CSV table of C-alpha atoms in Angstrom, one decimal:
chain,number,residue,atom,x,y,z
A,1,UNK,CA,-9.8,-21.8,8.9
A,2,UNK,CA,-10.4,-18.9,6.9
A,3,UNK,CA,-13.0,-16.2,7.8
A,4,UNK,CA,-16.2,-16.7,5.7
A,5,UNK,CA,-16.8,-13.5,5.6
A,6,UNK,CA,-16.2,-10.2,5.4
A,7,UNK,CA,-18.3,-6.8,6.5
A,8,UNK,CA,-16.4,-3.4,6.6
A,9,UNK,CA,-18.2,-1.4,9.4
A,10,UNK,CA,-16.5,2.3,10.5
A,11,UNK,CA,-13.2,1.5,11.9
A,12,UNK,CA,-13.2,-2.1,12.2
A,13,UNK,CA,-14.0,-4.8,9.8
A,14,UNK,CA,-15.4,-8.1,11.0
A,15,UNK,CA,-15.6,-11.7,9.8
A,16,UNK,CA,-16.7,-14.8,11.6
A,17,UNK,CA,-14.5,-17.3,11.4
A,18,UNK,CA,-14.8,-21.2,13.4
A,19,UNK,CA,-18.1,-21.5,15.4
A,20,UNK,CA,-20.4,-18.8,15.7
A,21,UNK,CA,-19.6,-17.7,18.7
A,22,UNK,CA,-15.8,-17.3,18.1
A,23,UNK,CA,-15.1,-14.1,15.7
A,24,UNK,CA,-12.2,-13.0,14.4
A,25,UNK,CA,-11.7,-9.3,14.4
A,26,UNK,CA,-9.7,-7.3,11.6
A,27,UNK,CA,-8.8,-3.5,12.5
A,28,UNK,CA,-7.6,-1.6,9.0
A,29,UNK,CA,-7.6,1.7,10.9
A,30,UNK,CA,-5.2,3.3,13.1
A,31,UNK,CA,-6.2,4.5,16.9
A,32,UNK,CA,-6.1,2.8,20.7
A,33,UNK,CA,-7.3,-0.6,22.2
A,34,UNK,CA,-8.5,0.2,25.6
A,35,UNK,CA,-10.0,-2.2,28.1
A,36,UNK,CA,-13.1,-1.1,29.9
A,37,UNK,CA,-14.6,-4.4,32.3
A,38,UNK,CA,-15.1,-7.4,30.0
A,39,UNK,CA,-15.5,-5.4,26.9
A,40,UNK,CA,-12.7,-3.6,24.4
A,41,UNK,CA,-13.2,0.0,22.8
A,42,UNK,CA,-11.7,0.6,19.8
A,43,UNK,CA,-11.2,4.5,19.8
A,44,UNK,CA,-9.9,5.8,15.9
A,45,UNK,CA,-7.9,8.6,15.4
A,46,UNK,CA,-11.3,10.4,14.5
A,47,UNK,CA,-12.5,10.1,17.4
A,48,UNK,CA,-15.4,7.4,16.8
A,49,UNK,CA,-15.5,4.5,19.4
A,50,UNK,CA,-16.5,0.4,18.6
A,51,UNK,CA,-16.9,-1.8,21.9
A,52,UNK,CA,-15.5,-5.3,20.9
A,53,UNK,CA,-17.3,-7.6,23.3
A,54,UNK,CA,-14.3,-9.7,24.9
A,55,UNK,CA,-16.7,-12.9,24.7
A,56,UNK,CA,-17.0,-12.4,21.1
A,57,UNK,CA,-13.5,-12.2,20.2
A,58,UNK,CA,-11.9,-15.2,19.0
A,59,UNK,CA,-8.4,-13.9,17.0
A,60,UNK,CA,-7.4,-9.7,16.6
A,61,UNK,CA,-6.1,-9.0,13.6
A,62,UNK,CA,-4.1,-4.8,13.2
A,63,UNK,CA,-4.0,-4.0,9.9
A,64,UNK,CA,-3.4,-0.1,11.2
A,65,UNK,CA,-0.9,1.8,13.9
A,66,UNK,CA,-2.5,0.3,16.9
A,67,UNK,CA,-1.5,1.8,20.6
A,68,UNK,CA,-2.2,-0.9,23.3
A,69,UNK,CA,-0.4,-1.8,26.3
A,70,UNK,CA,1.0,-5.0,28.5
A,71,UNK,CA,-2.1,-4.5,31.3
A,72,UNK,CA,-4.2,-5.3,27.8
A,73,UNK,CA,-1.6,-8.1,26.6
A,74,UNK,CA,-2.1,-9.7,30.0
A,75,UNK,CA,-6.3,-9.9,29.9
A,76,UNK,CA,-6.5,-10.9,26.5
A,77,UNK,CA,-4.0,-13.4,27.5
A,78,UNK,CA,-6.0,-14.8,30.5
A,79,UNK,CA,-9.0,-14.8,27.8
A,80,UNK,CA,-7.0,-17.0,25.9
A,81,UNK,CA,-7.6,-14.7,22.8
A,82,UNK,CA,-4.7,-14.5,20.0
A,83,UNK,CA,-3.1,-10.7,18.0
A,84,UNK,CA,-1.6,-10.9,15.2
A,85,UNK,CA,-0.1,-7.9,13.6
A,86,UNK,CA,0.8,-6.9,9.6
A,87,UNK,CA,2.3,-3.7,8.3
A,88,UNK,CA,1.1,-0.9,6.5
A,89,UNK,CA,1.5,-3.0,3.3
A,90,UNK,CA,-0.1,-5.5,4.8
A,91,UNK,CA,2.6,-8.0,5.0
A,92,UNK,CA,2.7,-9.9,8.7
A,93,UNK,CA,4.7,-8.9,11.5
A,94,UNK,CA,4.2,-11.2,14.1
A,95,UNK,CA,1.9,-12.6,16.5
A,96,UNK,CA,1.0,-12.7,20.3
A,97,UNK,CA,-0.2,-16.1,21.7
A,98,UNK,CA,-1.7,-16.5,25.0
A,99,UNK,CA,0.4,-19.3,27.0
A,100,UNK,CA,-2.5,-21.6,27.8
A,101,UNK,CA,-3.5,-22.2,24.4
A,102,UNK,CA,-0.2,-22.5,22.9
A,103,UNK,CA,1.4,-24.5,25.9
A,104,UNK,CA,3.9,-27.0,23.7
A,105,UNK,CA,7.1,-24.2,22.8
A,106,UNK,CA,7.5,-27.6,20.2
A,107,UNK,CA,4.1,-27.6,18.1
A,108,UNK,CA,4.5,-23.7,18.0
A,109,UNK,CA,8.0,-24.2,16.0
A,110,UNK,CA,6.5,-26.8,14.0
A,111,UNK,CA,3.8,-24.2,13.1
A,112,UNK,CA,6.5,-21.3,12.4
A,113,UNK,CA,8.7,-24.2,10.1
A,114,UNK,CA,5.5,-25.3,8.0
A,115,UNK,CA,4.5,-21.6,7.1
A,116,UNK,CA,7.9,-20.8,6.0
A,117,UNK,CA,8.3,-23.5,4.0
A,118,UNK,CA,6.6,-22.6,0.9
A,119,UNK,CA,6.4,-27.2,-0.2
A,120,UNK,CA,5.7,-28.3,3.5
A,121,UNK,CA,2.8,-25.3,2.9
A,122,UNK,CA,1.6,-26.6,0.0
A,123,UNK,CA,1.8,-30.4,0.9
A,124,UNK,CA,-0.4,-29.5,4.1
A,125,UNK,CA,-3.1,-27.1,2.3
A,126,UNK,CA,-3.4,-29.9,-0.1
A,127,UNK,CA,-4.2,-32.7,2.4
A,128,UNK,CA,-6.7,-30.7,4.4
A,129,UNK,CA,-7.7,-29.4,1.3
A,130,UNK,CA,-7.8,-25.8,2.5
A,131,UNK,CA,-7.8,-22.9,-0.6
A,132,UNK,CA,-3.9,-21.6,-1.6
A,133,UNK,CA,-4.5,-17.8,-2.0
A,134,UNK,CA,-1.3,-16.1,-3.2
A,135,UNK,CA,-0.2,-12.6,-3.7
A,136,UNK,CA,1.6,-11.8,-6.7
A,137,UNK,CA,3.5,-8.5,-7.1
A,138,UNK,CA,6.0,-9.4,-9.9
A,139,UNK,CA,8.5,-12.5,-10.7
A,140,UNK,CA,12.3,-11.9,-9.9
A,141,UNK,CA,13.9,-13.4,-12.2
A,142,UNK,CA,12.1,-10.9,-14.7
A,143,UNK,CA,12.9,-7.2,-12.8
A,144,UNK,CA,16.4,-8.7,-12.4
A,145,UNK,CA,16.4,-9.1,-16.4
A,146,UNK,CA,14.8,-5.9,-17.4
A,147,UNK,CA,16.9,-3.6,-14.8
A,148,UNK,CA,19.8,-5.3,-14.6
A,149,UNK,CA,20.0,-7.0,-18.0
A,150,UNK,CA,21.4,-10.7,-16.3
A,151,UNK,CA,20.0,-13.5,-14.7
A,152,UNK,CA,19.6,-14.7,-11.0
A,153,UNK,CA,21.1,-17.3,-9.5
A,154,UNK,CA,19.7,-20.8,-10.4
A,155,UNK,CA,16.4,-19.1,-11.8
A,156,UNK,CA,15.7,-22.4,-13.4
A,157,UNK,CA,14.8,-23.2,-10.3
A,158,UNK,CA,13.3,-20.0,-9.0
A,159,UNK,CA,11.4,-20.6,-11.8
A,160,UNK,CA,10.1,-23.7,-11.5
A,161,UNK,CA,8.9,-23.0,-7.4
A,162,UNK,CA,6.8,-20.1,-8.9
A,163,UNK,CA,5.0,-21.6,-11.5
A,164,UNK,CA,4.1,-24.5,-8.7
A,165,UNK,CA,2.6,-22.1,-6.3
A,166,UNK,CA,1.2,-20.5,-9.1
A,167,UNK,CA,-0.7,-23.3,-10.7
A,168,UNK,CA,-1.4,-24.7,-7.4
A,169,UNK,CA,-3.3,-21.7,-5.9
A,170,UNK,CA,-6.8,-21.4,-5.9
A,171,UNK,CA,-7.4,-17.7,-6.3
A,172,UNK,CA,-4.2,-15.2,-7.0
A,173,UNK,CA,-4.6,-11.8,-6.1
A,174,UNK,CA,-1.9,-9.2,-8.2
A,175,UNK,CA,-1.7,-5.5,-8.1
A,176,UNK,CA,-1.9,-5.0,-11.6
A,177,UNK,CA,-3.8,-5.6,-15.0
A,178,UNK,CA,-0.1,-5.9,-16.3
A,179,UNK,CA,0.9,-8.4,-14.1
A,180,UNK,CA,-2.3,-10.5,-14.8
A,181,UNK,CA,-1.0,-11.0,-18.5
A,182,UNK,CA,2.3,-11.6,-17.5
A,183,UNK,CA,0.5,-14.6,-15.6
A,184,UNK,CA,-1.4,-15.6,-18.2
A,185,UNK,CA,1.7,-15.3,-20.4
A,186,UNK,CA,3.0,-18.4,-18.2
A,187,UNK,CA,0.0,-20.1,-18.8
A,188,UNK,CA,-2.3,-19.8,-15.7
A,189,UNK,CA,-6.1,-19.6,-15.8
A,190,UNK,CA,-7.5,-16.6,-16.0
A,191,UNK,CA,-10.4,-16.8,-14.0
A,192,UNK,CA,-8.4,-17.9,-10.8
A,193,UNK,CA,-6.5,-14.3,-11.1
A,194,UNK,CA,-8.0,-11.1,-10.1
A,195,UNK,CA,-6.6,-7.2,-9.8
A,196,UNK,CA,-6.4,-5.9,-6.4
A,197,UNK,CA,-4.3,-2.6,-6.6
A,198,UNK,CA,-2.3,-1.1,-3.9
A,199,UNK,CA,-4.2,1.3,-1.3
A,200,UNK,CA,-3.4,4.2,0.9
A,201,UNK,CA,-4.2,4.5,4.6
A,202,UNK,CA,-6.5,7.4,5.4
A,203,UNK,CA,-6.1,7.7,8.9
A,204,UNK,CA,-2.6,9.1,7.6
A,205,UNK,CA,-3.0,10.5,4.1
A,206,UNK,CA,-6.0,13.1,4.4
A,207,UNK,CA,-6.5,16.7,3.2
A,208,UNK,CA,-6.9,16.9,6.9
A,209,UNK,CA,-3.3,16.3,7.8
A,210,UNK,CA,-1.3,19.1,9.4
A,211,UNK,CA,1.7,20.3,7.7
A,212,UNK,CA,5.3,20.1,8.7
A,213,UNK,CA,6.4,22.8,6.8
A,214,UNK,CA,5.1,26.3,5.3
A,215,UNK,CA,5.5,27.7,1.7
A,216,UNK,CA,5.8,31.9,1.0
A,217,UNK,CA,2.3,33.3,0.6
A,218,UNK,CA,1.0,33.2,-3.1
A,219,UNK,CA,3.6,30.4,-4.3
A,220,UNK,CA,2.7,27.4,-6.1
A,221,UNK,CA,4.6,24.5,-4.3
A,222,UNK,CA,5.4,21.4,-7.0
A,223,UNK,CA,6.0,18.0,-5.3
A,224,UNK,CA,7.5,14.4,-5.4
A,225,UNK,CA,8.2,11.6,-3.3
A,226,UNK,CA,9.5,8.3,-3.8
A,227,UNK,CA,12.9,6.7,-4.7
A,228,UNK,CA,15.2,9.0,-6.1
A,229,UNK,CA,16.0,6.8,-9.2
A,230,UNK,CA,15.8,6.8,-13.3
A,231,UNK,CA,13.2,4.5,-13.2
A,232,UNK,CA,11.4,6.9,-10.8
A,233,UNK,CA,11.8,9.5,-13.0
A,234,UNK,CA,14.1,11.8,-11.7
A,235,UNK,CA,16.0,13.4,-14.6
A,236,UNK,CA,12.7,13.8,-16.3
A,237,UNK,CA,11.5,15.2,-13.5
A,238,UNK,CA,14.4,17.9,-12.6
A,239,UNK,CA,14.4,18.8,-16.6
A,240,UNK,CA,11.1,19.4,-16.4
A,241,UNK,CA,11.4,21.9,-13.2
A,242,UNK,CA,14.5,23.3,-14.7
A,243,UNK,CA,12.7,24.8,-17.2
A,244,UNK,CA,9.2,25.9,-14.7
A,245,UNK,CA,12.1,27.6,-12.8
A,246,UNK,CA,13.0,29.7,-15.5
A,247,UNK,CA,9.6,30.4,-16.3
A,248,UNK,CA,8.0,31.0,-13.3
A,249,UNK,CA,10.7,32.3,-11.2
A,250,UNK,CA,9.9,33.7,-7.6
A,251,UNK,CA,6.8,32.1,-8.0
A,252,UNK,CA,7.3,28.5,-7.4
A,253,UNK,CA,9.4,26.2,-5.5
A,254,UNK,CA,9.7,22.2,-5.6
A,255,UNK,CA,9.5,19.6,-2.3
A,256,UNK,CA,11.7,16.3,-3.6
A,257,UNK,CA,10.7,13.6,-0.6
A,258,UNK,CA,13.0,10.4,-0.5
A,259,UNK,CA,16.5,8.9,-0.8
A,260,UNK,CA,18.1,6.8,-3.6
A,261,UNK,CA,20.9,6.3,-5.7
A,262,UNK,CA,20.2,9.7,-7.4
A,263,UNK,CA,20.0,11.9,-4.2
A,264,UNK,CA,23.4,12.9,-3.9
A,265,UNK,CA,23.5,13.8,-7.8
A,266,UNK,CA,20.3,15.4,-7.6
A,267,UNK,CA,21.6,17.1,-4.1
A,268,UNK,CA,24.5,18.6,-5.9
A,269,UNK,CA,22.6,19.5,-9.1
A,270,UNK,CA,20.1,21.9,-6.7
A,271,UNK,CA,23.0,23.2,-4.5
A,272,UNK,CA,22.6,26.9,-4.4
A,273,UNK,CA,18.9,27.1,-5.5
A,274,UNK,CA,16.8,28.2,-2.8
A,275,UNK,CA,13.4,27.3,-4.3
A,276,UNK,CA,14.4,23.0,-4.1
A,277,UNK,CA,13.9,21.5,-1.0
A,278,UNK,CA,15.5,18.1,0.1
A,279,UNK,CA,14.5,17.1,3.3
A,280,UNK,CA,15.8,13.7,2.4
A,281,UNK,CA,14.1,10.1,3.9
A,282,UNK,CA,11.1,10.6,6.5
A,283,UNK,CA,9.2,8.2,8.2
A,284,UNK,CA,5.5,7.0,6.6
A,285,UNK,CA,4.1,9.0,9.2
A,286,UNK,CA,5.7,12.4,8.3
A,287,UNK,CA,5.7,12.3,4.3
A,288,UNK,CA,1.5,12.8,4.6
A,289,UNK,CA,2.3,16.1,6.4
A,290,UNK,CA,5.2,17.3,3.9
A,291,UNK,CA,3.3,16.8,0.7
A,292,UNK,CA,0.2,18.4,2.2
A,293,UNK,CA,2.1,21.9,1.4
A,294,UNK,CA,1.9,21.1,-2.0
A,295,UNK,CA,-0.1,22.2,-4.5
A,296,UNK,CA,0.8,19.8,-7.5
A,297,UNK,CA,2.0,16.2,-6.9
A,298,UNK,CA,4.3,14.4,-9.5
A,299,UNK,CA,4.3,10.6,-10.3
A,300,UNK,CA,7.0,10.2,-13.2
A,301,UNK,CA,7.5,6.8,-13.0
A,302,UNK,CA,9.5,5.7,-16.2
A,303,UNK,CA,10.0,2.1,-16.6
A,304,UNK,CA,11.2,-0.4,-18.9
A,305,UNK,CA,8.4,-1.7,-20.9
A,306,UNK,CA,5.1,-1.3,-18.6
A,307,UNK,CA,5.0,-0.2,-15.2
A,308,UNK,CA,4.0,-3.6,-13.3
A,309,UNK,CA,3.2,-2.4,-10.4
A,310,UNK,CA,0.6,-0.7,-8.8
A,311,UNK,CA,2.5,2.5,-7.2
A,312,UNK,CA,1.6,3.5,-3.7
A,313,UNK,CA,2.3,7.1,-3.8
A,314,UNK,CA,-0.5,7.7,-6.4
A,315,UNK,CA,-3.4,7.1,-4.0
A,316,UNK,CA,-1.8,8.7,-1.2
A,317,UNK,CA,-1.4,11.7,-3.5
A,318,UNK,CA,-5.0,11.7,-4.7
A,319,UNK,CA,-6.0,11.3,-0.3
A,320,UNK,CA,-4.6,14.4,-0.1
A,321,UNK,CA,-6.7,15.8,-2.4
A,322,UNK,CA,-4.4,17.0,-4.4
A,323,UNK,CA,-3.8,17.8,-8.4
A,324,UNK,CA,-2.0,14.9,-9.7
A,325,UNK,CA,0.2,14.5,-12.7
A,326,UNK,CA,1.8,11.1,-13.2
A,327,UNK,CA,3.0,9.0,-16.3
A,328,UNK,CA,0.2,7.3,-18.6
A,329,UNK,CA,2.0,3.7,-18.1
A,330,UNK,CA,0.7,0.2,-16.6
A,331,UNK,CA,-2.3,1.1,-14.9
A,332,UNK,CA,-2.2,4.2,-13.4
A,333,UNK,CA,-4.5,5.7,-16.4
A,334,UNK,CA,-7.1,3.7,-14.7
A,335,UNK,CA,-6.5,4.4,-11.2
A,336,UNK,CA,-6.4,8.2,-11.9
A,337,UNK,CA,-9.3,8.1,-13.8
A,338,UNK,CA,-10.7,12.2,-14.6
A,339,UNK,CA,-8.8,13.3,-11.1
A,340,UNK,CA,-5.5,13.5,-12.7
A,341,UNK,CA,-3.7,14.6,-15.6
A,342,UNK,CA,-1.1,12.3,-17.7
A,343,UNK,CA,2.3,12.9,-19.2
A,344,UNK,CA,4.2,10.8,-21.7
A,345,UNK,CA,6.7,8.9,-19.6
A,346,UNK,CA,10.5,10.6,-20.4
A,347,UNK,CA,9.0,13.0,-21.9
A,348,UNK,CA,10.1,16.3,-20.1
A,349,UNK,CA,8.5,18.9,-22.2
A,350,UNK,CA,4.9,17.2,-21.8
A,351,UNK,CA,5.5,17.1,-18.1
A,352,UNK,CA,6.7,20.6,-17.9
A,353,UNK,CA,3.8,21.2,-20.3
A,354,UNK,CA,1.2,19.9,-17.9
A,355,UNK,CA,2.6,21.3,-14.7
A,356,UNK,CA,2.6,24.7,-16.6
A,357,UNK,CA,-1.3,24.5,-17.3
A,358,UNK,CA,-1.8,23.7,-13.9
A,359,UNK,CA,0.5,26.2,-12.6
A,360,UNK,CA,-1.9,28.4,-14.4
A,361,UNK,CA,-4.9,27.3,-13.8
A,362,UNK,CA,-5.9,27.0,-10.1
A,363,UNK,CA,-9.6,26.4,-10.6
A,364,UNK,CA,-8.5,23.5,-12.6
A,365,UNK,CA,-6.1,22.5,-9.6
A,366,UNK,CA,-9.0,22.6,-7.0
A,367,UNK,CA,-11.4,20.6,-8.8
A,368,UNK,CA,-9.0,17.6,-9.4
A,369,UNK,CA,-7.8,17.8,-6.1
A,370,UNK,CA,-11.7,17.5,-5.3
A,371,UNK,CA,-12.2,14.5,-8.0
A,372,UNK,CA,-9.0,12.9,-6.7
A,373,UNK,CA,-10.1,12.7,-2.8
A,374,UNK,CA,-13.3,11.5,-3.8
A,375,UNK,CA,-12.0,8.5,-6.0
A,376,UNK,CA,-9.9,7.1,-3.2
A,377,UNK,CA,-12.4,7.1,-0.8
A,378,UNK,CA,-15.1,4.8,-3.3
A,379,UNK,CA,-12.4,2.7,-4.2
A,380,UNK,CA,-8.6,2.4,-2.9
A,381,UNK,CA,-8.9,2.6,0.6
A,382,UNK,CA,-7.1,-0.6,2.6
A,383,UNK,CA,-10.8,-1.5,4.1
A,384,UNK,CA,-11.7,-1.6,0.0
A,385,UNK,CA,-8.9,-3.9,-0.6
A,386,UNK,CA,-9.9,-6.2,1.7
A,387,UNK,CA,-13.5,-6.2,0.6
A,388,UNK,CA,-13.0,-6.9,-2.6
A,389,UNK,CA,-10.2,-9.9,-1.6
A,390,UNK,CA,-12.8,-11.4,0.6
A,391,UNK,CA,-15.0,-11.9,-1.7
A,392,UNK,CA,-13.0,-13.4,-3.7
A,393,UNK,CA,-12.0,-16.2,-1.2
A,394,UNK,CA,-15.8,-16.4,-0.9
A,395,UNK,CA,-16.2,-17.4,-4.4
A,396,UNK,CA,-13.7,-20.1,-4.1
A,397,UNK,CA,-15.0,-22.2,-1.3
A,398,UNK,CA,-12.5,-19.8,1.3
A,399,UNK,CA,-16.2,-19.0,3.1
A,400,UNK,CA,-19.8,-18.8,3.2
A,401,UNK,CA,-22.6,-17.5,5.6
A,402,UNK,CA,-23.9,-14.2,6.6
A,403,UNK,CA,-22.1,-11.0,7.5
């Protein structure tokens, strides 16, 4: 059953879900689940603490970095209660099921073969006639075309498995105002589609964060992360520093965060210039407390066509509370907003321009940074995201009642 609704308090969001007595619990936030008698503290990394009644609890759902231990595994398994776990992105990881409630190791494969199967899915939310909520973040057969100029394997029939979980869905949730007309495009209605773009975490991107590294005193640090790849950018991006080194020489240096095809090309390109720094592929955890030691963050995505998605690294730049300059293509314009400045995608001399002005103009640097921080928190936050979804499903039949 799906919850029927959805309240975002503090550190952990709640829904009801079943009878009213049973609850399902969704933590978005990172921190600890600790056991204290019959009732569960959720302590954030902020150091705010929310009891979670073990009578109350019906399923746990961590959205967030969650520490817990086996002595908790073990009561919540005695209270017959379930966990289920997703990743940063949301995406599910796995579940723990208490043995008395999930006593037949048969049903439970059953279970596991049905949600796999995208038809046997279909066929079973159809007879119980449960909603079909999808999440679209771009068709295959169509990146395959525009980066790699051929077509998949049998997309014929890729094809024709999309369109019917497409037009069978009751509400499809993209990342994109792009990708919504690509769906209409194919023909589905409108009104079942709505935007929901990507989010950041703010337990770990923060102007809070502590950095990993220093920069020389009075230097303006420019930064990236991301795939190091043309369609990321890249050789914009190093023309466009090329020439701020020239400029501004002694004054500035440049963090490049990631990996990719380009790394070892960009690697050698740098060798021998003190003022790049390549630290190469860090965990999620660390890349908040690299770019933190920047002053201005880069986005220069340069796509084919559009940008479709909905890049992650722009929110976590503007939780930093950083200056921002990224390419005006797909819908970062609108995600920026007035907390960032935009460049012509490719175009190295307007991105050198605008890293220049901001280079020079630190007031300018501080109040973006300001505007940017701000934004995030009213509306791309991971607890926003899942507002705004739930609602949706509300709207569709997926729920009712009070929060």
């Amino acid at each position: 059953m799906l919850p029927s609704s959805v309240c975002a308090k503090g550190a952990v969001t709640l829904s009801y879900a079943g009878d009213e007595m049973a609850r399902s619990y969704y933590v978005f936030k990172s921190g600890r689940i600790r056991r204290k008698e019959n009732t569960l503290y959720f302590e954030g990394a902020d150091d705010s603490t929310k009891p979670i009644p073990i009578e109350d609890v019906d399923d746990l759902y961590f959205f967030g970095e969650i520490d817990l231990n086996t002595k908790l595994l073990n009561f919540l398994g005695q209270q017959g209660k379930n966990v289920h776990i997703f990743n940063y992105y949301g995406h599910y990881t796995g579940s723990f099921y208490p043995r008395e409630r999930n006593v037949s190791g048969f049903l439970l494969l059953k279970q596991v073969e049905h949600y796999w199967d995208k038809a046997k899915r279909l066929f079973l939310a159809k007879e119980l006639e449960v909603p079909l909520v999808s999440e679209y973040h771009g068709s295959r057969w169509i990146s395959t075309r525009l980066y790699k100029g051929k077509s998949i394997p049998f997309e014929f029939i890729s094809r024709r498995i999309e369109r019917v979980n497409l037009e069978s869905s009751s509400l499809i949730s993209t990342v994109s105002s792009v990708l919504k007309r690509d769906l209409i495009s194919f023909g589905i209605n409108s009104e079942k589609i709505i935007v929901n773009r990507n989010c950041v975490d703010l337990d770990l991107f923060n102007p809070d964060v502590s950095p990993l590294i220093q920069k020389e005193s009075g230097k303006i640090r420019i930064g990236f992360s991301g795939i190091f790849s043309k369609w990321y950018g890249l050789r914009t991006l190093l023309r466009a520093l090329f020439s701020i080194r020239r400029e501004y020489h002694g004054k500035v240096d440049f963090l490049l965060l990631g990996d990719g095809p380009l790394f070892d090309s960009v690697k050698k390109r740098v060798s021998g210039m003190r003022e790049f720094l390549l630290p190469g592929w860090v965990d999620l955890p660390e890349v908040p407390r690299y770019l933190i030691s920047c002053d201005i963050l880069v986005s220069p995505n340069e796509p084919i066509g559009e940008l479709r998605g909905s890049p992650v690294k722009i929110p976590e730049y503007m939780a930093l509370g950083k200056a921002v300059v990224a390419s005006r293509t797909g819908d970062i314009p609108e995600i920026i907003g007035d907390s960032g400045v935009l460049f012509t995608p490719g175009d190295y001399v307007d991105l050198r321009d605008k890293i220049s002005y901001l280079i020079e103009n630190e007031e300018e640097r501080r109040k973006l940074g300001k505007r940017a921080w701000k934004r995030v928190r009213k509306n791309y936050t991971w607890e926003k995201y899942a507002e705004r979804l739930m609602e949706s499903i509300k709207k569709i039949g997926g729920g009712s009642g009070k929060e």
